mmCIF file of C-alpha atoms in Angstrom:
data_model
loop_
_atom_site.group_PDB
_atom_site.id
_atom_site.type_symbol
_atom_site.label_atom_id
_atom_site.label_comp_id
_atom_site.label_asym_id
_atom_site.label_seq_id
_atom_site.Cartn_x
_atom_site.Cartn_y
_atom_site.Cartn_z
ATOM 1 C CA GLN A 1 6.261 15.677 -6.830
ATOM 2 C CA VAL A 2 3.652 12.326 -7.261
ATOM 3 C CA GLN A 3 0.050 12.610 -6.951
ATOM 4 C CA LEU A 4 -1.487 9.368 -5.541
ATOM 5 C CA VAL A 5 -5.174 8.080 -5.879
ATOM 6 C CA GLU A 6 -6.506 5.004 -4.361
ATOM 7 C CA SER A 7 -9.708 2.963 -5.421
ATOM 8 C CA GLY A 8 -10.945 -0.590 -4.649
ATOM 9 C CA GLY A 9 -11.784 -0.394 -1.162
ATOM 10 C CA GLY A 10 -15.340 -1.685 0.229
ATOM 11 C CA LEU A 11 -17.323 -3.666 2.356
ATOM 12 C CA VAL A 12 -16.686 -7.690 1.947
ATOM 13 C CA GLN A 13 -17.030 -10.487 4.312
ATOM 14 C CA ALA A 14 -14.737 -12.300 6.349
ATOM 15 C CA GLY A 15 -12.703 -14.863 4.076
ATOM 16 C CA GLY A 16 -13.245 -12.610 0.894
ATOM 17 C CA SER A 17 -11.122 -10.751 -1.263
ATOM 18 C CA LEU A 18 -10.226 -6.967 -2.400
ATOM 19 C CA ARG A 19 -8.076 -5.560 -4.571
ATOM 20 C CA LEU A 20 -6.891 -1.863 -4.118
ATOM 21 C CA SER A 21 -5.104 0.162 -6.536
ATOM 22 C CA CYS A 22 -3.063 3.139 -6.428
ATOM 23 C CA ALA A 23 -2.446 5.412 -9.669
ATOM 24 C CA ALA A 24 0.268 7.729 -9.522
ATOM 25 C CA SER A 25 0.625 10.807 -11.705
ATOM 26 C CA GLY A 26 3.500 13.710 -11.631
ATOM 27 C CA ARG A 27 6.749 12.442 -11.438
ATOM 28 C CA THR A 28 8.371 9.451 -13.183
ATOM 29 C CA PHE A 29 6.302 6.549 -11.078
ATOM 30 C CA SER A 30 9.887 4.252 -11.237
ATOM 31 C CA ARG A 31 11.640 6.761 -9.212
ATOM 32 C CA TYR A 32 9.754 5.714 -6.198
ATOM 33 C CA ASP A 33 9.214 3.018 -3.624
ATOM 34 C CA MET A 34 5.975 2.180 -2.733
ATOM 35 C CA GLY A 35 4.098 1.339 0.415
ATOM 36 C CA TRP A 36 0.494 0.259 1.583
ATOM 37 C CA PHE A 37 -0.445 1.549 4.941
ATOM 38 C CA ARG A 38 -3.823 1.360 6.981
ATOM 39 C CA GLN A 39 -4.887 2.752 10.110
ATOM 40 C CA ALA A 40 -7.913 1.703 12.223
ATOM 41 C CA PRO A 41 -9.820 3.871 14.502
ATOM 42 C CA GLY A 42 -7.711 4.452 17.850
ATOM 43 C CA LYS A 43 -4.634 2.857 16.217
ATOM 44 C CA GLU A 44 -1.448 3.918 14.819
ATOM 45 C CA ARG A 45 -0.951 3.840 11.056
ATOM 46 C CA GLU A 46 1.243 0.794 10.076
ATOM 47 C CA CYS A 47 2.803 -0.549 7.149
ATOM 48 C CA VAL A 48 1.118 -3.374 5.677
ATOM 49 C CA ALA A 49 3.395 -3.819 2.581
ATOM 50 C CA ALA A 50 6.049 -2.355 0.579
ATOM 51 C CA ILE A 51 7.691 -2.786 -2.939
ATOM 52 C CA SER A 52 11.057 -1.137 -4.614
ATOM 53 C CA TRP A 53 10.662 0.956 -7.166
ATOM 54 C CA SER A 54 11.833 -1.932 -9.514
ATOM 55 C CA GLY A 55 9.283 -4.577 -8.045
ATOM 56 C CA GLY A 56 11.966 -6.664 -7.151
ATOM 57 C CA SER A 57 11.866 -6.559 -3.702
ATOM 58 C CA THR A 58 8.608 -6.657 -1.217
ATOM 59 C CA ARG A 59 8.067 -6.627 2.442
ATOM 60 C CA TYR A 60 5.309 -7.291 4.355
ATOM 61 C CA ALA A 61 3.717 -7.235 8.168
ATOM 62 C CA ASP A 62 3.782 -10.436 9.873
ATOM 63 C CA SER A 63 0.159 -9.962 10.098
ATOM 64 C CA VAL A 64 -0.808 -10.013 6.596
ATOM 65 C CA LYS A 65 2.248 -12.505 5.121
ATOM 66 C CA GLY A 66 0.615 -15.163 2.971
ATOM 67 C CA ARG A 67 -2.683 -13.134 2.467
ATOM 68 C CA PHE A 68 -1.819 -9.818 0.959
ATOM 69 C CA ALA A 69 0.479 -9.155 -2.321
ATOM 70 C CA ILE A 70 1.986 -6.204 -3.347
ATOM 71 C CA SER A 71 2.632 -5.710 -6.985
ATOM 72 C CA ARG A 72 3.315 -2.952 -9.262
ATOM 73 C CA ASP A 73 3.162 -1.897 -13.146
ATOM 74 C CA ASN A 74 5.150 0.509 -13.789
ATOM 75 C CA ALA A 75 4.035 1.003 -17.493
ATOM 76 C CA LYS A 76 0.632 2.217 -16.055
ATOM 77 C CA ASN A 77 2.109 3.734 -13.167
ATOM 78 C CA THR A 78 0.064 1.671 -10.410
ATOM 79 C CA VAL A 79 0.410 -0.234 -7.346
ATOM 80 C CA TYR A 80 -1.768 -2.842 -6.369
ATOM 81 C CA LEU A 81 -2.486 -4.741 -3.108
ATOM 82 C CA GLN A 82 -4.391 -7.928 -3.623
ATOM 83 C CA MET A 83 -5.824 -9.062 -0.182
ATOM 84 C CA ASN A 84 -7.037 -12.560 0.233
ATOM 85 C CA SER A 85 -8.446 -14.017 3.475
ATOM 86 C CA LEU A 86 -9.757 -10.835 4.841
ATOM 87 C CA LYS A 87 -10.315 -10.599 8.480
ATOM 88 C CA PRO A 88 -12.735 -8.288 10.521
ATOM 89 C CA ASP A 89 -9.391 -7.088 11.979
ATOM 90 C CA ASP A 90 -8.332 -6.054 8.284
ATOM 91 C CA THR A 91 -10.951 -3.303 8.809
ATOM 92 C CA ALA A 92 -9.057 -0.036 8.426
ATOM 93 C CA VAL A 93 -8.595 3.000 6.182
ATOM 94 C CA TYR A 94 -5.654 1.925 3.688
ATOM 95 C CA TYR A 95 -3.308 4.569 2.408
ATOM 96 C CA CYS A 96 -0.947 4.367 -0.662
ATOM 97 C CA ALA A 97 2.397 6.428 -0.041
ATOM 98 C CA ALA A 98 5.399 7.042 -2.099
ATOM 99 C CA THR A 99 9.389 7.704 -1.526
ATOM 100 C CA THR A 100 12.172 8.523 -3.443
ATOM 101 C CA ARG A 101 13.755 4.945 -4.094
ATOM 102 C CA THR A 102 16.123 3.621 -1.863
ATOM 103 C CA ASP A 103 18.425 0.627 -1.553
ATOM 104 C CA PHE A 104 15.961 -0.699 0.756
ATOM 105 C CA VAL A 105 12.524 -0.969 1.272
ATOM 106 C CA PRO A 106 10.933 1.404 3.675
ATOM 107 C CA LEU A 107 8.302 0.426 6.384
ATOM 108 C CA LEU A 108 8.081 3.385 8.364
ATOM 109 C CA SER A 109 5.374 5.996 7.710
ATOM 110 C CA VAL A 110 7.844 9.062 8.427
ATOM 111 C CA GLN A 111 10.158 7.735 5.396
ATOM 112 C CA TYR A 112 7.077 8.360 3.053
ATOM 113 C CA ALA A 113 6.676 11.490 1.629
ATOM 114 C CA TYR A 114 3.725 11.395 -0.357
ATOM 115 C CA TRP A 115 0.452 10.145 0.370
ATOM 116 C CA GLY A 116 -2.844 9.353 -1.128
ATOM 117 C CA GLN A 117 -6.248 10.251 0.603
ATOM 118 C CA GLY A 118 -7.026 6.589 1.615
ATOM 119 C CA THR A 119 -9.788 3.951 0.806
ATOM 120 C CA GLN A 120 -12.132 2.252 3.382
ATOM 121 C CA VAL A 121 -11.967 -1.457 3.642
ATOM 122 C CA THR A 122 -14.468 -3.070 6.020
ATOM 123 C CA VAL A 123 -14.686 -6.673 6.813
ATOM 124 C CA SER A 124 -18.158 -8.027 8.394
ATOM 125 C CA SER A 125 -17.530 -11.393 10.308
#
């Protein structure tokens, strides 16, 4: 089992940047593919970015391609989400998630077994 703790959320103006971090503890971090999800009020939870256990493969939602970048540091047991050119539509609670490593990079929430508590990101216009 792995425990996940997100940090780095906050209030930012449109066009600004934030970097989210997710620290993992428990089982060996490199056993897991990792994803960043978000959920806005009244909307379903969606995956914005995911990364393979090695960091060699990444996937992004179309809505964030070219603006967000996911990365990981297995030596630090941490996954990051760099968010640039933020828009008010990016406002949501952002969650870090983990799943036992696969041959692909999952994008569906049901494919992830472990979740953090979430961090709020608010983008003002």
